[in-house]
PDB file of C-alpha atoms in Angstrom:
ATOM      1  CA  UNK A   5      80.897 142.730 106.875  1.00  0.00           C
ATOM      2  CA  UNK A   6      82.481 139.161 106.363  1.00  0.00           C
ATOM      3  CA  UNK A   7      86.081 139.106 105.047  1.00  0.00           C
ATOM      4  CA  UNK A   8      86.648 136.949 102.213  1.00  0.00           C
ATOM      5  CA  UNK A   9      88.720 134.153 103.386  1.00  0.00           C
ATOM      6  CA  UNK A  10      92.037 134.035 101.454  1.00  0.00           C
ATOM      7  CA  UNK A  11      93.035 131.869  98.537  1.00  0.00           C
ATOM      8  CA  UNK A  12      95.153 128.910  99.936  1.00  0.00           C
ATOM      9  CA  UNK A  13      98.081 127.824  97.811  1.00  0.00           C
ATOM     10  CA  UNK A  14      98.004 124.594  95.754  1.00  0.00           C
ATOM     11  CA  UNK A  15      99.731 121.350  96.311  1.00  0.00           C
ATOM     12  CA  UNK A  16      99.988 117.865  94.168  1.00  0.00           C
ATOM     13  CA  UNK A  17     100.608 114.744  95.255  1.00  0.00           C
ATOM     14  CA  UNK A  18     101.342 112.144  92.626  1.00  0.00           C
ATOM     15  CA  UNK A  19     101.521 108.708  94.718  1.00  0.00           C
ATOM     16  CA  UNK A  20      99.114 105.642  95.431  1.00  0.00           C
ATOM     17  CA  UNK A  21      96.266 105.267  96.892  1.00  0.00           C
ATOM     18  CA  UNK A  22      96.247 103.785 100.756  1.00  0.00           C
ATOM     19  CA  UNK A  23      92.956 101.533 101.349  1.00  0.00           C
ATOM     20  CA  UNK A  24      93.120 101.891 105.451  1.00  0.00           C
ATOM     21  CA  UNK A  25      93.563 105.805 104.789  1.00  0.00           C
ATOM     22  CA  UNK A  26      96.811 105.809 107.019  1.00  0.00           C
ATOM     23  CA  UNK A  27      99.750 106.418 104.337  1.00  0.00           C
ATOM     24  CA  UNK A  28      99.795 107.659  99.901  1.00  0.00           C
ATOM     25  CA  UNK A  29      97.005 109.956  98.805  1.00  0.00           C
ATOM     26  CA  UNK A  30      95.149 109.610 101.914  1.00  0.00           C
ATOM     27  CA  UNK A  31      97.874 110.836 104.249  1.00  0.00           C
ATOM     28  CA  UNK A  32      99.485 113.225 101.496  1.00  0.00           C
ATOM     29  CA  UNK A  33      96.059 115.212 101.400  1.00  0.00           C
ATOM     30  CA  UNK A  34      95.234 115.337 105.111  1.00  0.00           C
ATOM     31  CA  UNK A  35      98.633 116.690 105.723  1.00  0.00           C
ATOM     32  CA  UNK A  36      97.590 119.265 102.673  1.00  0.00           C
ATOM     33  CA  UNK A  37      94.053 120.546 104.695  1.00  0.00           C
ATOM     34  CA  UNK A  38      95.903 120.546 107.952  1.00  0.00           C
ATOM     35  CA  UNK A  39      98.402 122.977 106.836  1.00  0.00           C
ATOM     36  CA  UNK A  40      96.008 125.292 104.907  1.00  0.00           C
ATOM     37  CA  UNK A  41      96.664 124.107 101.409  1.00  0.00           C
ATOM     38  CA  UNK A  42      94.642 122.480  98.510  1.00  0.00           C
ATOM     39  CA  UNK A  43      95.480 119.671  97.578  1.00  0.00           C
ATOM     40  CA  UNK A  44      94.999 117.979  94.440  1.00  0.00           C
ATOM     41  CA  UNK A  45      95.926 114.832  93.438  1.00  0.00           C
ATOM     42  CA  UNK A  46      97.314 112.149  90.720  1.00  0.00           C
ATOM     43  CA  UNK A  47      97.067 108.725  91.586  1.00  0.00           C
ATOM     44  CA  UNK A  48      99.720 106.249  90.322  1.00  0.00           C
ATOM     45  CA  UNK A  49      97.701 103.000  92.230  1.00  0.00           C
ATOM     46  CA  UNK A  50      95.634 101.473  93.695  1.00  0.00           C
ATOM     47  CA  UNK A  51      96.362  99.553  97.056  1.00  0.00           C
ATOM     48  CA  UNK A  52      94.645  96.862  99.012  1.00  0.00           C
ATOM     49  CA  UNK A  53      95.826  97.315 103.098  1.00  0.00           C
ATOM     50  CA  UNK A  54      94.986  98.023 106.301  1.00  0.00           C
ATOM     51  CA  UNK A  55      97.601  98.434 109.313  1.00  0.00           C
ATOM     52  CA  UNK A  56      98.508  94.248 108.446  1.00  0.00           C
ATOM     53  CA  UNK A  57     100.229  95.263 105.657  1.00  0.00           C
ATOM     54  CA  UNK A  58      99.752  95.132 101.621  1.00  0.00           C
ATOM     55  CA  UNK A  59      96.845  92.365  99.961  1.00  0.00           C
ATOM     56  CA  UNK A  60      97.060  93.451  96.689  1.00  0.00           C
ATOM     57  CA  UNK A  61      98.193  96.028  94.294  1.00  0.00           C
ATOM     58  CA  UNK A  62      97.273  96.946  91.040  1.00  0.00           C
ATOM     59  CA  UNK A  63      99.342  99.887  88.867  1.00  0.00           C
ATOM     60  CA  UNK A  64      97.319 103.170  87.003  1.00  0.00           C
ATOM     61  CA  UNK A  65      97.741 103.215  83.310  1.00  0.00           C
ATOM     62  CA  UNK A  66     100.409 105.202  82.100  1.00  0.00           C
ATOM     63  CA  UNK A  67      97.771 107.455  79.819  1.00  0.00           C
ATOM     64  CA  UNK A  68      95.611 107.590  82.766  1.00  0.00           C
ATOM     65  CA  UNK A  69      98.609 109.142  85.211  1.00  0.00           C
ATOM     66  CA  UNK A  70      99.306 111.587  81.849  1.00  0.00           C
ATOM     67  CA  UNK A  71      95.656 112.779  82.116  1.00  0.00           C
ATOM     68  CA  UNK A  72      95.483 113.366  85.575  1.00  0.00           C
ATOM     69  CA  UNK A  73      98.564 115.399  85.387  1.00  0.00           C
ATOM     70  CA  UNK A  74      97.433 117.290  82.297  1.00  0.00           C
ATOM     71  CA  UNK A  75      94.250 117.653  84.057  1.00  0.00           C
ATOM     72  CA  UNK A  76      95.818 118.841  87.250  1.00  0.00           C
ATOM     73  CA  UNK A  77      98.291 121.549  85.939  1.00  0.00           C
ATOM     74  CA  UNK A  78      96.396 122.769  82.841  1.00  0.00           C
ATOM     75  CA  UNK A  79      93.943 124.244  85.839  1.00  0.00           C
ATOM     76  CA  UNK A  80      95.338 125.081  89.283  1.00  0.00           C
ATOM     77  CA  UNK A  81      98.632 127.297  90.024  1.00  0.00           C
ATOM     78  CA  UNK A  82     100.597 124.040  91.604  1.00  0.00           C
ATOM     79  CA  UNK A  83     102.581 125.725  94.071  1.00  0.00           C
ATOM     80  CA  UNK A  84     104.620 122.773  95.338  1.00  0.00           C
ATOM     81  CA  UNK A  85     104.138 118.964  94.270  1.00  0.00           C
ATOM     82  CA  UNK A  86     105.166 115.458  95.894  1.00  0.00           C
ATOM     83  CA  UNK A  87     105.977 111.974  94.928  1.00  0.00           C
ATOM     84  CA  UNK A  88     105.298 109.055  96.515  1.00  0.00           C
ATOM     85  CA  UNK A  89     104.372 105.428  95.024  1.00  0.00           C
ATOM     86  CA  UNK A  90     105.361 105.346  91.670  1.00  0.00           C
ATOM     87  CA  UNK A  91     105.571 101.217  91.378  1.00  0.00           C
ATOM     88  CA  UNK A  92     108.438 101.185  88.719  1.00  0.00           C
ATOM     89  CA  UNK A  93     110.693 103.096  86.445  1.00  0.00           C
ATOM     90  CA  UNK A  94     108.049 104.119  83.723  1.00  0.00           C
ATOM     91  CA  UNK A  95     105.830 105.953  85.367  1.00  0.00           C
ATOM     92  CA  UNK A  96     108.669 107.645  87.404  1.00  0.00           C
ATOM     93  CA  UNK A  97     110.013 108.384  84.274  1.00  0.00           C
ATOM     94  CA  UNK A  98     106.927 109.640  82.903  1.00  0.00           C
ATOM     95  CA  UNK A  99     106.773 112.226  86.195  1.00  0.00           C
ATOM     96  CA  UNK A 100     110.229 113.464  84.925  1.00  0.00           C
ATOM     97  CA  UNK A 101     109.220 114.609  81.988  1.00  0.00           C
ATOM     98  CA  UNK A 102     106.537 116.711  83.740  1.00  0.00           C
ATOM     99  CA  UNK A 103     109.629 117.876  86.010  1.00  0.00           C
ATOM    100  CA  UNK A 104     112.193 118.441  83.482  1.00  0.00           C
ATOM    101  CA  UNK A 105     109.513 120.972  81.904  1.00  0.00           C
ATOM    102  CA  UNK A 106     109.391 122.884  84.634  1.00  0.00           C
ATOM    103  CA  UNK A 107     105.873 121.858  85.520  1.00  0.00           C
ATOM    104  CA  UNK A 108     106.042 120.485  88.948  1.00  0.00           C
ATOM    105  CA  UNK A 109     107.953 123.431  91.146  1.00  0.00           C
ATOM    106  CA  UNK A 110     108.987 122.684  94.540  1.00  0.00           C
ATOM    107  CA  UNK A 111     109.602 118.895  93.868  1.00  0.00           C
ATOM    108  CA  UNK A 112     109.533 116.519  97.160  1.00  0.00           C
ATOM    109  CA  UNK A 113     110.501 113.127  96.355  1.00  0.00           C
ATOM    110  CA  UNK A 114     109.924 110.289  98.263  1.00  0.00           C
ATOM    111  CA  UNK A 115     111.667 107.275  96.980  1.00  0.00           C
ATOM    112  CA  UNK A 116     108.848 104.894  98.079  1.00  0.00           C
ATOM    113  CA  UNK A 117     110.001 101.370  97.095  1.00  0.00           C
ATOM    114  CA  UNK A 118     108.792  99.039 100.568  1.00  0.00           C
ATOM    115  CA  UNK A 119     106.825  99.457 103.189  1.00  0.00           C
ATOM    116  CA  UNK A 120     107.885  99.125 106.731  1.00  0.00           C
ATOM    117  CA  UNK A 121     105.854  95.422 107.186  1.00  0.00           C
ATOM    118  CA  UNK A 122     108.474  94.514 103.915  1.00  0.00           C
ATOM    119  CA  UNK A 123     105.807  95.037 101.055  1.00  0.00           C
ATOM    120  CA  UNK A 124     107.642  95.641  98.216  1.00  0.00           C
ATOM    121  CA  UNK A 125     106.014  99.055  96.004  1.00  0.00           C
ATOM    122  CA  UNK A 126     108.461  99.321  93.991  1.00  0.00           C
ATOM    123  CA  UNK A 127     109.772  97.182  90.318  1.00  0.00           C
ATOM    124  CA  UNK A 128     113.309  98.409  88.694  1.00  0.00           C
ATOM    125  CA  UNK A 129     116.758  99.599  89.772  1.00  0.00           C
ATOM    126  CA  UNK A 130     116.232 102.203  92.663  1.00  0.00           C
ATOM    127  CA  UNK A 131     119.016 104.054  90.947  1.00  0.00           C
ATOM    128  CA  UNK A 132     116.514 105.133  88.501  1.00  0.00           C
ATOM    129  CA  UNK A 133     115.441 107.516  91.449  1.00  0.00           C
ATOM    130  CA  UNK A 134     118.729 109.089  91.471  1.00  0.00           C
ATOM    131  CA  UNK A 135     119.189 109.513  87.495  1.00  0.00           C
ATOM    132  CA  UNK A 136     115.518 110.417  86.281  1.00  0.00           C
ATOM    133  CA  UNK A 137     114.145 112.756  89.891  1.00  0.00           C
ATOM    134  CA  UNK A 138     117.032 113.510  91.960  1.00  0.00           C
ATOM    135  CA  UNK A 139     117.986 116.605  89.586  1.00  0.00           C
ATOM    136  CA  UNK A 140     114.859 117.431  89.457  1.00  0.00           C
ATOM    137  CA  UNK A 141     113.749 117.273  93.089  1.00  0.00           C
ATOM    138  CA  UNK A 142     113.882 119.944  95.871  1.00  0.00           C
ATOM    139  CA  UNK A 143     113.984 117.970  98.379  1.00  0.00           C
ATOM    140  CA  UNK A 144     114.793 114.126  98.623  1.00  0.00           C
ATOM    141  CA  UNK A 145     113.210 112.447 101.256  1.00  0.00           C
ATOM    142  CA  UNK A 146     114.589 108.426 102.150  1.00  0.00           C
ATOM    143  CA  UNK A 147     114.468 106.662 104.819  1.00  0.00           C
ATOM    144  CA  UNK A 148     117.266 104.418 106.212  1.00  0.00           C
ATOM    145  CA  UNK A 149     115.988 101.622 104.074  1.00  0.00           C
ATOM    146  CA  UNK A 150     115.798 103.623 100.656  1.00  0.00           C
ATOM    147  CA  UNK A 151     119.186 105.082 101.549  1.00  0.00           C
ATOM    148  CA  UNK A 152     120.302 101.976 101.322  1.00  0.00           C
ATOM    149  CA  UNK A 153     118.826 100.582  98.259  1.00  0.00           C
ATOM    150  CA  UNK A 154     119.720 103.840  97.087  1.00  0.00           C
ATOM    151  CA  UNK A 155     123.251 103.729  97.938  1.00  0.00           C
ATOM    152  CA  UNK A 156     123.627  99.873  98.090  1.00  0.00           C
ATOM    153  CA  UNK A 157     125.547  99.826 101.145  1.00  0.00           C
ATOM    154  CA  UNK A 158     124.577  99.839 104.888  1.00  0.00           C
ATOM    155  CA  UNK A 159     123.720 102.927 107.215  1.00  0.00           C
ATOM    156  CA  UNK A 160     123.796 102.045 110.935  1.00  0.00           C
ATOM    157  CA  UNK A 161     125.237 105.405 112.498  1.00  0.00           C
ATOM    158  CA  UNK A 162     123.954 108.981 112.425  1.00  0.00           C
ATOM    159  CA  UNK A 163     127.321 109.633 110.704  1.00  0.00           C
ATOM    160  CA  UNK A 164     126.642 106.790 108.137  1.00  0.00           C
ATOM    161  CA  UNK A 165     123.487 109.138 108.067  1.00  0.00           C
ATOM    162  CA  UNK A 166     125.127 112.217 106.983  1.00  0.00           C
ATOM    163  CA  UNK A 167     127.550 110.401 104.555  1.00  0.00           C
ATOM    164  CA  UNK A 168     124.646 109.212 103.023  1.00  0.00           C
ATOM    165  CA  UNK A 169     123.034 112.670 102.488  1.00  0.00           C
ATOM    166  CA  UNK A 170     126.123 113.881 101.227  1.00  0.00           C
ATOM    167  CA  UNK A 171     126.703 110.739  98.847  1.00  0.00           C
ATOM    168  CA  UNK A 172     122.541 111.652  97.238  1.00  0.00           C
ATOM    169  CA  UNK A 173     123.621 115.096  97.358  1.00  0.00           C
ATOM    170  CA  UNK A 174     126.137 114.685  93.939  1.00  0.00           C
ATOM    171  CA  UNK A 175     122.988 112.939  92.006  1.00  0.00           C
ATOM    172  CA  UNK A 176     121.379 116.810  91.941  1.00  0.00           C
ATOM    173  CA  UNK A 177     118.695 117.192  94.810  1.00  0.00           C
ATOM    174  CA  UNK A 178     119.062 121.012  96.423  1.00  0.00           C
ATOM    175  CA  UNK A 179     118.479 118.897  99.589  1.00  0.00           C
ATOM    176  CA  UNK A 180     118.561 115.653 100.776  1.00  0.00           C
ATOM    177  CA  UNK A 181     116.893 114.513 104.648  1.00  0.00           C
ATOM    178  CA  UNK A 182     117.671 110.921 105.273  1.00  0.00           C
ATOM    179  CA  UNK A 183     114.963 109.797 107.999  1.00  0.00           C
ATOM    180  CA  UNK A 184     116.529 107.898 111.287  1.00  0.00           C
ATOM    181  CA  UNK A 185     113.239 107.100 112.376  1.00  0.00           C
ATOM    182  CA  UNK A 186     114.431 103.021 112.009  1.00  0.00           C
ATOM    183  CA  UNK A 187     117.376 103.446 113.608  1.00  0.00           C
ATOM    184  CA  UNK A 188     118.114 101.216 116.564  1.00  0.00           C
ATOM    185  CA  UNK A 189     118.586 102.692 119.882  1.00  0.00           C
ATOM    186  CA  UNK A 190     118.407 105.350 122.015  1.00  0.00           C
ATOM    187  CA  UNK A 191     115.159 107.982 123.011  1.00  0.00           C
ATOM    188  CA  UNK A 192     115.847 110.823 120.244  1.00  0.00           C
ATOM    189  CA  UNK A 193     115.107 110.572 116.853  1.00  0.00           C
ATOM    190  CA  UNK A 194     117.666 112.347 114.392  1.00  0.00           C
ATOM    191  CA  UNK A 195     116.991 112.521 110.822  1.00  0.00           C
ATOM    192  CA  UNK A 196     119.902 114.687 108.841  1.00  0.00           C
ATOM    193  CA  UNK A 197     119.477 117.050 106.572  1.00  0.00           C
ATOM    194  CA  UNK A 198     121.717 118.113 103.693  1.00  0.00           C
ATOM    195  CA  UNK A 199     120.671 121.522 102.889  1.00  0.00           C
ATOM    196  CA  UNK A 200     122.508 124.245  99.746  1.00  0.00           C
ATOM    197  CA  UNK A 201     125.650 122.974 101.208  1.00  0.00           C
ATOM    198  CA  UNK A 202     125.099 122.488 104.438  1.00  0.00           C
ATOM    199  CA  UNK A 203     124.385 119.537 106.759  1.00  0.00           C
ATOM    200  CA  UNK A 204     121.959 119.653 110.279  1.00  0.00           C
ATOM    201  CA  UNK A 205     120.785 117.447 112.567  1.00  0.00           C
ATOM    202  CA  UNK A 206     117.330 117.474 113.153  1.00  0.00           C
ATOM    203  CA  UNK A 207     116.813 115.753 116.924  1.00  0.00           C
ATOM    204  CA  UNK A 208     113.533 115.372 118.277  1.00  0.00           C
ATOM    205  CA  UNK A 209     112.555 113.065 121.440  1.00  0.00           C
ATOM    206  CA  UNK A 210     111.235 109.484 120.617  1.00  0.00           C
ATOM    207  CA  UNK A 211     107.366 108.838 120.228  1.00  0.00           C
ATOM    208  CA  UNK A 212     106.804 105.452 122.214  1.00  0.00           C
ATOM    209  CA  UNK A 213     103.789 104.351 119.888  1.00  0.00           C
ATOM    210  CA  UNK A 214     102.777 102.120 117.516  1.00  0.00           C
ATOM    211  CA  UNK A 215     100.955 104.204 115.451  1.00  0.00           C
ATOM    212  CA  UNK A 216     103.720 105.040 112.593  1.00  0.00           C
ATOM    213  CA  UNK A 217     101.966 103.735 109.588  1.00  0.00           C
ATOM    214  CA  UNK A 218     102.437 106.623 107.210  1.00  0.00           C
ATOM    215  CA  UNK A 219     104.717 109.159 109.158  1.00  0.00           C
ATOM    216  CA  UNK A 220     107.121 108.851 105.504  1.00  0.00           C
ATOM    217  CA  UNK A 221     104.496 110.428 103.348  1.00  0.00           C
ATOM    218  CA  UNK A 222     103.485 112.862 105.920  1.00  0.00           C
ATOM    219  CA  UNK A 223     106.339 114.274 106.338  1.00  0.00           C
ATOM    220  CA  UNK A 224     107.559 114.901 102.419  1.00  0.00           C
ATOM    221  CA  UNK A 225     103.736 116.153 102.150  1.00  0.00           C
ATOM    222  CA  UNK A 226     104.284 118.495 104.731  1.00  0.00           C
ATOM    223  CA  UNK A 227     107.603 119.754 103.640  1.00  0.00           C
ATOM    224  CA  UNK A 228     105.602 120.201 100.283  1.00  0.00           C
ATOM    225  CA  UNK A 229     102.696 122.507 102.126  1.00  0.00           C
ATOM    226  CA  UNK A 230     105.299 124.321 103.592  1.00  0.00           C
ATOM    227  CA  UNK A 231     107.452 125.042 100.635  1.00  0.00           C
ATOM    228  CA  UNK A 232     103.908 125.717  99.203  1.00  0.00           C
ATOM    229  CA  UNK A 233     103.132 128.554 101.838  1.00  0.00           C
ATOM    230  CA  UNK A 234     106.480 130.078 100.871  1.00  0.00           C
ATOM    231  CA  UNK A 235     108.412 128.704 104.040  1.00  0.00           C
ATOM    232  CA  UNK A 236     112.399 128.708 103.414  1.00  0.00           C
ATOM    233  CA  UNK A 237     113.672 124.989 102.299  1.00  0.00           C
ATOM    234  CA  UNK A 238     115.564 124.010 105.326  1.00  0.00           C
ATOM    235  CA  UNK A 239     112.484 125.730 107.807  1.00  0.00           C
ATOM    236  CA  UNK A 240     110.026 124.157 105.955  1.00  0.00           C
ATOM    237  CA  UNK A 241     111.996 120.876 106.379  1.00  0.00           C
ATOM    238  CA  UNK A 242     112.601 121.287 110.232  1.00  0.00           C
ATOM    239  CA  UNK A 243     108.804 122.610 110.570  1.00  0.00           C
ATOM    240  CA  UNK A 244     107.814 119.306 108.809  1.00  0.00           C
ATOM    241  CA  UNK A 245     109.382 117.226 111.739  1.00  0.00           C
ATOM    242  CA  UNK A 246     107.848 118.909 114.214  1.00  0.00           C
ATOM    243  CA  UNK A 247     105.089 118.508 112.778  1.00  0.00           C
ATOM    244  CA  UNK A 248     105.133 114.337 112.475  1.00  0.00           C
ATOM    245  CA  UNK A 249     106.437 114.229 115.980  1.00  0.00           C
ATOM    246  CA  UNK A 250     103.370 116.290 117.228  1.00  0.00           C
ATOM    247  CA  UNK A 251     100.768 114.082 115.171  1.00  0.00           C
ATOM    248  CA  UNK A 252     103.017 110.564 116.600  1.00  0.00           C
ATOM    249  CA  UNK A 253     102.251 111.827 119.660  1.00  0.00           C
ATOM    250  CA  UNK A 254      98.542 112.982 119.373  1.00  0.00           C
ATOM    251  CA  UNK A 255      98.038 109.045 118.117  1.00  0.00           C
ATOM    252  CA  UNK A 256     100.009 107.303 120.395  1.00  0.00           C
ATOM    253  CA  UNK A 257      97.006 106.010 122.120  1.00  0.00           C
ATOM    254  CA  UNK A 258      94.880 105.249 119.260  1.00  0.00           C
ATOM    255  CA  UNK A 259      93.243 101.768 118.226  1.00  0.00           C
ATOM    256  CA  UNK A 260      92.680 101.516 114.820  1.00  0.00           C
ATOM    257  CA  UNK A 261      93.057  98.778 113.407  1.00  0.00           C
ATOM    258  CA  UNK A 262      95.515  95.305 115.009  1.00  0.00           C
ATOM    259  CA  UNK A 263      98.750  96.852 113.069  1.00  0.00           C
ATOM    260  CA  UNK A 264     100.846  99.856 113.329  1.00  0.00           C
ATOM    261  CA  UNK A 265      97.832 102.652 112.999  1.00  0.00           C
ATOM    262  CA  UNK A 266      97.806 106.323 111.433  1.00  0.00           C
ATOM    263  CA  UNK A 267      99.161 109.314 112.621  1.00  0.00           C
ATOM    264  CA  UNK A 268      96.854 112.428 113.939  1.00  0.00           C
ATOM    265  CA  UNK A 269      97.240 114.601 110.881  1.00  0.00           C
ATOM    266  CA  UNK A 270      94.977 117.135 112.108  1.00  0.00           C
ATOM    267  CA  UNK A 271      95.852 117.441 115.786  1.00  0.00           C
ATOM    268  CA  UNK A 272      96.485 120.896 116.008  1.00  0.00           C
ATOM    269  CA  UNK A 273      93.087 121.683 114.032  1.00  0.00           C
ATOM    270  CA  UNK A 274      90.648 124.043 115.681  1.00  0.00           C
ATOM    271  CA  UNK A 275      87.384 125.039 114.935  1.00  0.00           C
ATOM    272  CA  UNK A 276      83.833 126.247 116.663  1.00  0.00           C
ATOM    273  CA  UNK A 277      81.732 124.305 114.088  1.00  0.00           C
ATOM    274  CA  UNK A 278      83.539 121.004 115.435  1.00  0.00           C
TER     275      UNK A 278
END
């Protein structure tokens, strides 16, 4: 007699959409399958790019984001949600009023205001972040270049790092991990992690590839399956990492596209019908 398979939990990713499939939606819901979780989706916008960089942009409607999330949480137990591209203060603000009603549990936030090629995806103060999600959000996810915006002041040491964790901390996050992924120098990665009071460095050996394009919203979508499958906060976090480092390194030989490529979101995947 066949089993019946179990019911995954649900995720949501509210972010943009990612034409070359490497980064936003596209990269948010891979992560989702490869970890065992439904995902389900709100866009925010729509994105023309490939590994070059960003052609054009063009925002969702503010009604049309409020319908999708209506849509979304009226019907599925959301287990753990994720932001990504918002493009400016409204419709982050707009998400924060689904947050401050207790309607998106789990809450990753990914400040995402420019991409790594420079691209601007972001309009407004970046301290709207802080004031309308950071209460709200599990987990706050920047990178060394968001930190900064964030902050307005430079980070160029792992210990600039964990000042800068401790600095988000005060806006309300449970957790902050500011990503060293950009930082110059030396063969290990560290990003740092600001955790119910607590700060860790999270060290993991240097990918030599070109094939980052997207490792950001993989890794607050992952942290988001794994808070989703009940993980702890600060494993779920250090699970995530492992995680990205094991899909840089499953794509480090990859060719797609003449830019920085994708990660392999489902290298650990196996199955006899593939």
């Amino acid at each position: 007699m066949n089993r019946a398979h179990p019911q995954p939990p649900v995720a949501l990713t509210i972010a943009g959409s990612d034409s070359g499939g490497g980064a936003g939606i596209q990269a948010d819901l891979h992560t989702f399958a490869a970890h065992g979780v439904h995902g389900t989706s709100v866009l925010t916008a729509v994105t023309a790019q490939n590994t070059r960089g960003v052609t054009a942009a063009e925002a969702v409607s503010e009604a049309l984001v409020r319908a999708q999330l209506d849509a979304v949480l009226a019907d599925f137990p959301v287990a753990a949600a994720k932001t990504g591209m918002l493009g400016g203060v409204r419709l982050l603000e707009l998400v924060a009023e689904y947050g401050r009603d207790d309607r998106l549990p789990n809450l990753v936030v990914d400040p995402v205001m420019v991409t790594t090629t420079g691209d601007s995806l972001y309009a407004g103060d970046p301290a709207a972040y802080l004031g309308g999600l950071g209460p709200l959000a599990t987990v706050l996810t920047p990178n060394l270049i968001e930190a900064q915006l964030l902050l307005g002041r430079a980070i160029a040491s792992v210990e600039d790092m964990r000042e800068a964790a401790r600095a988000l901390a005060t806006y309300g996050p449970r957790a902050v991990l500011v990503k060293g992924g950009h930082l110059k120098g030396g063969d290990t990665a560290v990003d740092v992690l600001w955790c119910d009071g607590q700060m860790l460095d999270l060290a993991a050996p240097r990918v030599a590839t070109r094939n980052d394009h997207g490792t950001g919203c993989t890794l607050a979508s992952a942290i988001a399956a794994r808070l989703a499958l009940g993980h702890p906060l600060a494993q779920a976090v250090a699970g995530a990492k492992v995680y990205v480092t094991e899909a840089l390194k499953a794509a480090a030989d990859w060719h797609l596209g003449t830019g920085p490529g994708p990660v392999h979101h489902h290298h650990g995947r196996k199955s006899a019908a593939l």
